[in-house]
C-alpha cells in the first residue's frame, strides 16, 4: 500500500508545526486576529505523526480543538509563538510554519478596558517579530517549510518569501481561489524550492496535501530528493 510505504518516512524525526492565527491584544477584552482556522496545520501535525515523527504542535486561535494525542501548546501573540518555537528549535529536524501570524500588533496593550472617548480613535500598530525569518537566519541542520498566503502574483511573492526567509520549501496558496484558503476543508497549493516549482497540487483535502508535502520534505531530508 502506497500510504504504508510512506508511513515510516519521518521516523525518529522531531517535527514542530505552528497553526492557527495569533491574537494581538488591545486590552483585556479586545484583540486583533485573522480568519485562519488552523485546519492546514492540524492536518500537517497529524500526517507527520502518521509518518512516524515526534510532533509538537504550537497553535494560536483556531476554529476547532487541536487533534487529540499530539503534544500541543496554545499560544496567543506572535511573540508568544516565537518563544514557544525557540524552545524546540535547536533539537528539531523540521519546522512547518502554517500559522497565520499577525503582521502588526498594538504598540501598547492597555492593562484595563479602554474607555470610549472621541468620535474617532487611532490605534498605533507596530510590526511583530517575523518568526520564519528569524528561524531562517539561524538555520543549521533544520528543514524549514513556510507558507505564503496570496491573492495575486502568487508565484513571484512566494519565491520572494522563500529566499528572504531562507526556507527549504514554501507552500503557496491563492486564498481567493474556489476551494482554497482559510476555513475550507480543501486547498489548492503550489510547492516551490529555490529552483522553482516542485509540485502543483490540484484541489485536494488538507489531509492529502499534508501527506504529499511531508513526503516531499522527508525525501529531501533523507537525501533522496
Ligand atoms: N510569518 C511568521 N511571522 C510573521 C509573519 C509571517 O513566521 N510575523 C510566516 C508565516 O507563518 C508563513 C510565512 O511567514 O509561513 C509567510 O507569511 P505571509 O503572511 O504569507 O507573508 P508575510 O511575510 O507576512 O508578507 P505579507 O503578509 O505582506 O504577504
Ligand atoms: Ca503576513
Coordinates of N, CA and C in Angstrom, one line a residue, residues 7-221:
X7 N 4.7 5.4 5.5 CA 4.4 5.6 6.9 C 5.6 5.8 7.8
X8 N 6.7 5.3 7.4 CA 7.9 5.5 8.3 C 8.8 6.6 7.9
X9 N 8.4 7.4 6.9 CA 9.4 8.3 6.3 C 9.9 9.4 7.3
X10 N 9.2 9.7 8.4 CA 9.7 10.7 9.3 C 10.0 10.0 10.7
X11 N 10.2 8.7 10.7 CA 10.6 8.0 11.9 C 11.9 8.6 12.5
X12 N 11.8 8.9 13.8 CA 13.0 9.4 14.5 C 13.1 10.9 14.4
X13 N 12.3 11.5 13.6 CA 12.4 13.0 13.4 C 11.5 13.7 14.4
X14 N 12.0 14.9 14.8 CA 11.2 15.8 15.7 C 10.7 16.9 14.8
X15 N 9.4 17.0 14.8 CA 8.7 18.0 13.9 C 7.9 19.0 14.7
X16 N 8.1 20.3 14.4 CA 7.3 21.3 15.1 C 6.4 21.9 14.0
X17 N 5.1 22.0 14.4 CA 4.2 22.6 13.4 C 3.5 23.8 14.2
X18 N 3.4 24.9 13.5 CA 2.6 26.0 14.0 C 1.4 26.2 13.2
X19 N 0.3 26.6 13.9 CA -1.0 26.6 13.2 C -1.9 27.6 13.8
X20 N -2.9 28.0 13.1 CA -3.9 29.0 13.6 C -3.4 30.4 13.5
X21 N -4.3 31.3 14.0 CA -3.9 32.8 13.9 C -3.5 33.3 15.2
X22 N -2.6 34.2 15.2 CA -2.2 34.8 16.5 C -3.2 35.8 17.0
X23 N -3.2 36.1 18.2 CA -4.1 37.1 18.9 C -3.2 38.2 19.5
X24 N -3.4 39.4 19.0 CA -2.6 40.5 19.5 C -3.5 41.4 20.3
X25 N -3.3 41.5 21.6 CA -4.2 42.2 22.5 C -4.2 43.7 22.4
X26 N -5.4 44.3 22.4 CA -5.5 45.7 22.5 C -5.7 46.1 24.0
X27 N -6.6 45.3 24.7 CA -6.8 45.5 26.1 C -7.3 44.1 26.6
X28 N -7.7 44.0 27.9 CA -8.1 42.7 28.4 C -9.3 42.1 27.7
X29 N -10.1 42.8 27.0 CA -11.3 42.3 26.4 C -11.3 42.4 24.8
X30 N -10.3 42.9 24.2 CA -10.3 43.1 22.8 C -8.9 42.7 22.2
X31 N -9.0 42.2 21.0 CA -7.8 41.8 20.3 C -7.9 41.8 18.8
X32 N -6.8 41.7 18.1 CA -6.7 41.6 16.6 C -6.3 40.2 16.3
X33 N -7.1 39.6 15.4 CA -6.7 38.3 14.9 C -7.0 38.2 13.4
X34 N -7.1 37.0 12.9 CA -7.4 36.8 11.4 C -8.3 35.5 11.3
X35 N -8.6 35.2 10.0 CA -9.6 34.2 9.7 C -9.0 32.8 9.7
X36 N -7.7 32.6 10.0 CA -7.1 31.2 10.0 C -7.9 30.3 10.8
X37 N -8.2 29.1 10.3 CA -9.0 28.1 11.0 C -8.1 27.1 11.7
X38 N -6.8 27.0 11.4 CA -5.9 26.1 11.9 C -5.9 24.7 11.3
X39 N -6.8 24.5 10.3 CA -7.0 23.2 9.7 C -5.8 22.6 9.0
X40 N -5.1 23.5 8.3 CA -4.0 23.1 7.5 C -2.9 22.6 8.4
X41 N -2.6 23.4 9.4 CA -1.5 23.0 10.4 C -1.9 21.7 11.2
X42 N -3.2 21.6 11.5 CA -3.6 20.4 12.3 C -3.4 19.2 11.4
X43 N -3.8 19.3 10.1 CA -3.6 18.2 9.2 C -2.1 17.8 9.0
X44 N -1.3 18.8 9.0 CA 0.2 18.5 8.9 C 0.7 17.8 10.1
X45 N 0.2 18.3 11.3 CA 0.7 17.6 12.6 C 0.2 16.2 12.6
X46 N -1.0 15.9 12.2 CA -1.5 14.5 12.2 C -0.7 13.6 11.2
X47 N -0.5 14.2 10.0 CA 0.2 13.4 9.0 C 1.6 13.1 9.4
X48 N 2.3 14.1 10.0 CA 3.7 13.9 10.5 C 3.7 12.8 11.5
X49 N 2.7 12.7 12.4 CA 2.7 11.7 13.4 C 2.5 10.3 12.7
X50 N 1.6 10.3 11.7 CA 1.3 9.0 11.0 C 2.6 8.5 10.3
X51 N 3.4 9.5 9.9 CA 4.7 9.1 9.2 C 5.8 8.8 10.2
X52 N 5.5 8.8 11.5 CA 6.5 8.3 12.4 C 7.2 9.4 13.2
X53 N 6.9 10.6 13.0 CA 7.6 11.7 13.7 C 7.1 11.9 15.1
X54 N 8.0 12.5 15.9 CA 7.6 13.0 17.2 C 7.2 14.5 16.9
X55 N 5.9 14.7 17.2 CA 5.3 16.0 16.7 C 5.0 16.9 17.9
X56 N 5.3 18.2 17.8 CA 5.0 19.2 18.8 C 4.2 20.3 18.0
X57 N 3.0 20.5 18.4 CA 2.1 21.5 17.8 C 1.9 22.8 18.6
X58 N 2.3 23.9 18.0 CA 2.1 25.2 18.7 C 1.0 26.0 17.9
X59 N -0.1 26.2 18.6 CA -1.2 26.8 17.9 C -1.7 28.1 18.5
X60 N -2.1 29.0 17.7 CA -2.8 30.2 18.1 C -4.3 30.0 18.1
X61 N -5.1 31.0 17.8 CA -6.5 30.9 17.7 C -6.9 30.0 16.6
X62 N -7.8 29.0 16.8 CA -8.3 28.1 15.8 C -9.8 27.8 16.0
X63 N -10.4 27.3 14.9 CA -11.8 27.1 14.9 C -12.1 25.8 15.8
X64 N -11.4 24.8 15.6 CA -11.6 23.5 16.3 C -10.5 23.3 17.3
X65 N -10.7 22.3 18.2 CA -9.6 22.0 19.1 C -8.5 21.2 18.4
X66 N -7.3 21.3 18.9 CA -6.2 20.6 18.2 C -6.4 19.1 18.3
X67 N -5.8 18.4 17.3 CA -6.0 16.9 17.3 C -5.6 16.2 18.5
X68 N -6.4 15.2 19.0 CA -6.0 14.5 20.2 C -4.8 13.7 20.0
X69 N -4.1 13.5 21.1 CA -2.9 12.6 21.0 C -1.6 13.2 20.5
X70 N -1.7 14.5 20.2 CA -0.4 15.2 19.8 C -0.1 16.2 20.8
X71 N 1.2 16.2 21.2 CA 1.7 17.2 22.2 C 1.4 18.6 21.6
X72 N 0.7 19.4 22.3 CA 0.4 20.7 21.8 C 0.4 21.8 22.8
X73 N 0.6 23.0 22.4 CA 0.7 24.2 23.3 C -0.1 25.3 22.6
X74 N -1.0 25.9 23.4 CA -1.7 27.0 22.9 C -1.0 28.3 23.2
X75 N -0.9 29.2 22.3 CA -0.3 30.5 22.5 C -1.2 31.6 22.0
X76 N -0.9 32.8 22.4 CA -1.7 33.9 21.9 C -0.9 34.7 20.8
X77 N 0.0 35.5 21.2 CA 0.6 36.5 20.3 C 1.7 35.9 19.5
X78 N 2.1 36.7 18.5 CA 3.3 36.3 17.6 C 4.5 36.1 18.5
X79 N 4.7 37.0 19.5 CA 5.8 36.9 20.3 C 5.8 35.6 21.2
X80 N 4.6 35.3 21.7 CA 4.4 34.0 22.5 C 4.8 32.8 21.6
X81 N 4.3 32.9 20.3 CA 4.5 31.8 19.4 C 6.0 31.6 19.1
X82 N 6.7 32.8 19.0 CA 8.2 32.8 18.7 C 8.9 32.1 19.9
X83 N 8.5 32.5 21.1 CA 9.2 31.9 22.3 C 9.0 30.4 22.4
X84 N 7.7 30.0 22.1 CA 7.4 28.6 22.1 C 8.2 27.8 21.1
X85 N 8.3 28.3 19.9 CA 9.1 27.7 18.8 C 10.5 27.6 19.2
X86 N 11.1 28.7 19.7 CA 12.5 28.7 20.1 C 12.9 27.6 21.1
X87 N 12.0 27.2 21.9 CA 12.3 26.2 22.9 C 12.6 24.8 22.3
X88 N 12.1 24.6 21.1 CA 12.2 23.4 20.4 C 13.2 23.4 19.2
X89 N 13.6 24.6 18.8 CA 14.3 24.9 17.6 C 15.6 24.1 17.5
X90 N 16.5 24.1 18.5 CA 17.8 23.5 18.4 C 17.7 22.0 18.1
X91 N 16.8 21.3 18.8 CA 16.8 19.9 18.6 C 15.7 19.4 17.7
X92 N 15.1 20.2 16.9 CA 14.1 19.7 16.0 C 14.7 19.5 14.5
X93 N 14.1 18.7 13.8 CA 14.6 18.4 12.4 C 13.8 19.1 11.3
X94 N 12.5 19.4 11.6 CA 11.6 20.0 10.6 C 10.7 21.0 11.3
X95 N 10.6 22.2 10.8 CA 9.6 23.1 11.3 C 8.6 23.5 10.1
X96 N 7.3 23.4 10.3 CA 6.4 23.8 9.3 C 5.6 24.9 9.9
X97 N 5.7 26.1 9.3 CA 5.1 27.3 9.8 C 3.8 27.6 9.0
X98 N 2.8 26.8 9.4 CA 1.5 27.0 8.8 C 0.6 28.1 9.4
X99 N 1.1 28.6 10.6 CA 0.3 29.6 11.3 C 0.2 30.9 10.5
X100 N -1.0 31.6 10.7 CA -1.2 32.9 10.2 C -0.8 33.9 11.3
X101 N 0.4 34.3 11.3 CA 1.0 35.2 12.3 C 0.6 36.6 11.9
X102 N 0.0 37.4 12.9 CA -0.3 38.8 12.7 C 1.0 39.5 12.3
X103 N 0.8 40.4 11.3 CA 2.0 41.2 10.9 C 2.2 42.4 11.8
X104 N 1.2 42.9 12.4 CA 1.3 44.0 13.3 C 0.5 43.8 14.6
X105 N 1.0 44.4 15.7 CA 0.3 44.3 17.0 C 0.2 45.7 17.5
X106 N -0.8 45.9 18.5 CA -0.9 47.2 19.1 C 0.4 47.6 19.7
X107 N 0.8 48.8 19.6 CA 2.1 49.3 20.2 C 2.1 49.1 21.7
X108 N 0.9 49.4 22.3 CA 0.7 49.2 23.7 C -0.5 48.3 23.9
X109 N -0.5 47.4 24.9 CA -1.6 46.7 25.4 C -2.1 47.3 26.7
X110 N -3.3 47.9 26.6 CA -3.8 48.6 27.8 C -4.1 47.5 28.9
X111 N -3.8 47.8 30.2 CA -3.9 46.9 31.2 C -5.4 46.8 31.8
X112 N -6.2 47.9 31.5 CA -7.6 47.8 31.8 C -8.4 48.2 30.6
X113 N -9.7 47.8 30.6 CA -10.5 48.1 29.4 C -10.5 49.5 29.0
X114 N -10.3 49.8 27.7 CA -10.2 51.1 27.2 C -11.6 51.7 27.2
X115 N -11.7 53.0 27.6 CA -13.0 53.7 27.6 C -13.2 54.4 26.3
X116 N -14.5 54.5 25.9 CA -14.9 55.2 24.7 C -14.7 56.7 25.0
X117 N -14.0 57.3 23.9 CA -13.8 58.8 24.1 C -14.3 59.6 22.9
X118 N -13.5 60.1 22.1 CA -13.9 60.9 21.0 C -14.6 60.2 19.9
X119 N -15.0 60.9 18.8 CA -15.7 60.3 17.7 C -14.8 59.4 16.8
X120 N -13.5 59.6 16.9 CA -12.6 58.7 16.1 C -11.5 58.3 17.1
X121 N -10.9 57.2 16.8 CA -9.7 56.8 17.6 C -8.7 56.2 16.7
X122 N -7.5 56.3 17.0 CA -6.4 55.8 16.3 C -5.6 54.8 17.1
X123 N -5.4 53.6 16.5 CA -4.7 52.6 17.3 C -3.3 52.5 16.6
X124 N -2.3 52.7 17.4 CA -0.9 52.6 16.8 C -0.5 51.1 16.8
X125 N 0.0 50.7 15.6 CA 0.4 49.3 15.5 C 1.9 49.2 15.1
X126 N 2.6 48.2 15.6 CA 4.0 48.0 15.3 C 4.2 46.6 14.8
X127 N 5.2 46.4 14.0 CA 5.4 45.1 13.4 C 5.7 44.1 14.4
X128 N 5.2 42.9 14.2 CA 5.5 41.7 15.0 C 6.9 41.1 14.6
X129 N 7.4 40.3 15.4 CA 8.6 39.5 15.0 C 8.2 38.6 13.9
X130 N 9.1 38.5 12.8 CA 8.8 37.5 11.7 C 9.5 36.2 12.2
X131 N 8.7 35.3 12.7 CA 9.2 34.1 13.3 C 10.0 33.3 12.2
X132 N 9.4 33.1 11.1 CA 10.0 32.3 10.0 C 11.4 32.9 9.6
X133 N 11.4 34.3 9.4 CA 12.6 34.9 9.0 C 13.7 34.7 10.0
X134 N 13.3 34.8 11.3 CA 14.3 34.6 12.4 C 14.9 33.2 12.4
X135 N 14.0 32.2 12.2 CA 14.4 30.8 12.1 C 15.3 30.6 10.9
X136 N 15.0 31.2 9.8 CA 15.8 31.1 8.6 C 17.2 31.7 8.8
X137 N 17.3 32.7 9.6 CA 18.7 33.3 9.9 C 19.5 32.4 10.8
X138 N 18.9 31.5 11.6 CA 19.7 30.7 12.5 C 19.6 29.2 12.1
X139 N 19.2 29.0 10.9 CA 19.0 27.6 10.5 C 20.4 26.9 10.3
X140 N 20.4 25.6 10.9 CA 21.6 24.8 10.7 C 21.2 23.5 10.0
X141 N 20.9 22.5 10.8 CA 20.5 21.2 10.3 C 19.0 21.1 10.0
X142 N 18.3 22.1 10.4 CA 16.8 22.0 10.3 C 16.3 22.2 8.9
X143 N 15.2 21.5 8.6 CA 14.5 21.7 7.3 C 13.3 22.6 7.6
X144 N 13.2 23.7 6.8 CA 12.2 24.8 7.1 C 11.2 24.9 6.0
X145 N 9.9 24.8 6.4 CA 8.8 24.9 5.4 C 8.0 26.1 5.8
X146 N 7.8 27.1 4.9 CA 7.0 28.2 5.1 C 5.7 28.2 4.3
X147 N 4.8 29.0 4.6 CA 3.6 29.1 3.8 C 3.5 30.6 3.2
X148 N 2.8 30.7 2.1 CA 2.6 32.1 1.6 C 1.1 32.2 1.2
X149 N 0.4 33.0 1.9 CA -1.0 33.2 1.5 C -1.0 34.5 0.6
X150 N -1.5 34.3 -0.6 CA -1.5 35.4 -1.5 C -2.9 35.5 -2.2
X151 N -3.1 36.7 -2.8 CA -4.3 36.9 -3.6 C -4.0 37.2 -5.0
X152 N -2.8 37.6 -5.3 CA -2.3 37.8 -6.7 C -0.8 37.7 -6.8
X153 N -0.3 37.5 -8.0 CA 1.1 37.3 -8.3 C 1.7 36.2 -7.3
X154 N 0.9 35.1 -7.2 CA 1.2 34.1 -6.2 C 2.7 33.6 -6.3
X155 N 3.1 33.2 -7.5 CA 4.4 32.6 -7.6 C 5.5 33.6 -7.3
X156 N 5.4 34.8 -7.8 CA 6.5 35.8 -7.5 C 6.6 36.1 -6.0
X157 N 5.5 36.3 -5.4 CA 5.6 36.6 -3.9 C 6.1 35.4 -3.1
X158 N 5.6 34.2 -3.5 CA 6.0 33.0 -2.8 C 7.5 32.8 -2.9
X159 N 8.1 33.0 -4.1 CA 9.5 32.8 -4.3 C 10.3 33.9 -3.5
X160 N 9.8 35.1 -3.5 CA 10.5 36.1 -2.7 C 10.5 35.8 -1.2
X161 N 9.4 35.2 -0.7 CA 9.4 34.9 0.7 C 10.3 33.7 1.0
X162 N 10.4 32.7 0.1 CA 11.3 31.6 0.2 C 12.7 32.1 0.4
X163 N 13.1 33.0 -0.5 CA 14.5 33.4 -0.5 C 14.8 34.3 0.8
X164 N 13.9 35.2 1.0 CA 14.0 36.2 2.1 C 14.1 35.5 3.4
X165 N 13.3 34.4 3.6 CA 13.2 33.8 4.9 C 14.0 32.5 4.9
X166 N 14.8 32.2 3.9 CA 15.7 31.1 3.9 C 15.0 29.8 4.1
X167 N 13.9 29.6 3.5 CA 13.1 28.3 3.6 C 13.7 27.3 2.7
X168 N 13.5 26.0 3.0 CA 13.8 24.9 2.1 C 12.6 24.7 1.1
X169 N 11.4 24.9 1.5 CA 10.2 24.8 0.7 C 9.3 25.9 1.1
X170 N 8.5 26.3 0.1 CA 7.4 27.2 0.5 C 6.1 26.7 -0.2
X171 N 5.0 26.8 0.6 CA 3.7 26.3 0.1 C 2.9 27.6 -0.2
X172 N 2.6 27.8 -1.5 CA 1.9 29.0 -1.8 C 0.4 28.6 -2.0
X173 N -0.5 29.4 -1.5 CA -1.9 29.2 -1.9 C -2.5 30.5 -2.2
X174 N -3.4 30.5 -3.2 CA -4.2 31.6 -3.7 C -5.4 31.6 -2.8
X175 N -5.5 32.4 -1.8 CA -6.6 32.3 -0.8 C -7.9 32.8 -1.4
X176 N -7.9 33.4 -2.6 CA -9.1 33.8 -3.2 C -9.7 32.7 -4.1
X177 N -9.0 31.7 -4.4 CA -9.5 30.6 -5.4 C -10.6 29.8 -4.7
X178 N -11.5 29.3 -5.5 CA -12.6 28.5 -5.1 C -12.0 27.2 -4.5
X179 N -12.4 26.7 -3.3 CA -11.8 25.5 -2.7 C -10.5 25.7 -2.1
X180 N -10.1 26.9 -1.8 CA -8.8 27.2 -1.2 C -8.9 28.2 -0.1
X181 N -7.9 28.1 0.7 CA -7.7 29.2 1.7 C -8.2 28.9 3.1
X182 N -8.4 30.0 3.9 CA -8.9 29.9 5.3 C -10.2 29.2 5.4
X183 N -10.3 28.4 6.4 CA -11.6 27.8 6.8 C -12.1 26.7 5.9
X184 N -11.7 26.5 4.7 CA -12.1 25.4 3.9 C -11.5 24.1 4.3
X185 N -12.1 23.0 3.8 CA -11.5 21.7 4.1 C -10.5 21.3 3.0
X186 N -10.6 22.0 1.9 CA -9.7 21.7 0.8 C -8.8 22.9 0.6
X187 N -7.8 22.7 -0.2 CA -6.9 23.8 -0.6 C -6.3 23.5 -2.0
X188 N -5.7 24.5 -2.6 CA -5.0 24.4 -3.9 C -3.7 25.0 -3.6
X189 N -2.6 24.2 -3.7 CA -1.3 24.8 -3.4 C -0.3 24.5 -4.4
X190 N 0.7 25.3 -4.4 CA 1.9 25.0 -5.3 C 3.1 25.0 -4.3
X191 N 4.0 24.1 -4.5 CA 5.2 24.0 -3.6 C 6.4 24.4 -4.4
X192 N 7.2 25.3 -3.9 CA 8.4 25.8 -4.5 C 9.6 25.6 -3.7
X193 N 10.7 25.3 -4.4 CA 12.0 25.4 -3.7 C 12.8 26.5 -4.4
X194 N 14.1 26.7 -4.0 CA 14.8 27.8 -4.6 C 15.0 27.7 -6.1
X195 N 14.8 26.5 -6.7 CA 15.0 26.4 -8.1 C 13.7 26.6 -8.9
X196 N 12.6 26.6 -8.2 CA 11.3 26.8 -8.9 C 10.2 25.9 -8.4
X197 N 9.3 25.6 -9.3 CA 8.1 24.8 -8.9 C 8.5 23.3 -8.6
X198 N 8.1 22.8 -7.5 CA 8.4 21.4 -7.2 C 7.1 20.6 -7.5
X199 N 6.0 21.1 -7.0 CA 4.7 20.4 -7.3 C 3.5 21.3 -7.3
X200 N 2.7 21.2 -8.3 CA 1.4 21.9 -8.4 C 0.3 20.9 -8.0
X201 N -0.3 21.1 -6.9 CA -1.3 20.2 -6.4 C -2.7 20.7 -6.8
X202 N -3.5 19.8 -7.4 CA -4.9 20.2 -7.7 C -5.7 20.3 -6.4
X203 N -7.0 20.7 -6.5 CA -7.8 20.9 -5.3 C -7.8 19.5 -4.6
X204 N -7.4 19.5 -3.3 CA -7.4 18.3 -2.5 C -7.7 18.6 -1.1
X205 N -8.0 17.6 -0.3 CA -8.2 17.8 1.1 C -7.0 18.2 1.8
X206 N -7.1 19.0 2.9 CA -5.9 19.4 3.6 C -5.1 18.2 4.1
X207 N -5.8 17.1 4.4 CA -5.1 15.9 4.9 C -4.2 15.4 3.8
X208 N -4.7 15.3 2.5 CA -3.9 14.8 1.4 C -2.7 15.7 1.1
X209 N -3.0 17.0 1.1 CA -1.9 18.0 0.9 C -0.8 17.8 1.9
X210 N -1.2 17.6 3.2 CA -0.3 17.4 4.3 C 0.6 16.2 4.0
X211 N 0.0 15.1 3.6 CA 0.8 13.9 3.3 C 1.8 14.1 2.1
X212 N 1.3 14.7 1.1 CA 2.2 15.0 -0.1 C 3.3 15.9 0.3
X213 N 3.0 17.0 1.0 CA 4.0 17.9 1.4 C 5.1 17.3 2.2
X214 N 4.7 16.5 3.2 CA 5.6 15.9 4.1 C 6.4 14.8 3.4
X215 N 5.9 14.2 2.5 CA 6.6 13.2 1.7 C 7.8 13.8 0.9
X216 N 7.4 15.0 0.3 CA 8.5 15.7 -0.4 C 9.6 16.1 0.6
X217 N 9.2 16.7 1.7 CA 10.2 17.1 2.7 C 11.0 16.0 3.2
X218 N 10.4 14.8 3.5 CA 11.1 13.7 4.1 C 12.1 13.1 3.1
X219 N 11.7 13.1 1.8 CA 12.6 12.5 0.8 C 13.8 13.4 0.7
X220 N 13.6 14.7 0.8 CA 14.8 15.7 0.8 C 15.6 15.6 2.0
X221 N 15.0 15.4 3.2 CA 15.7 15.3 4.4 C 16.5 14.0 4.5

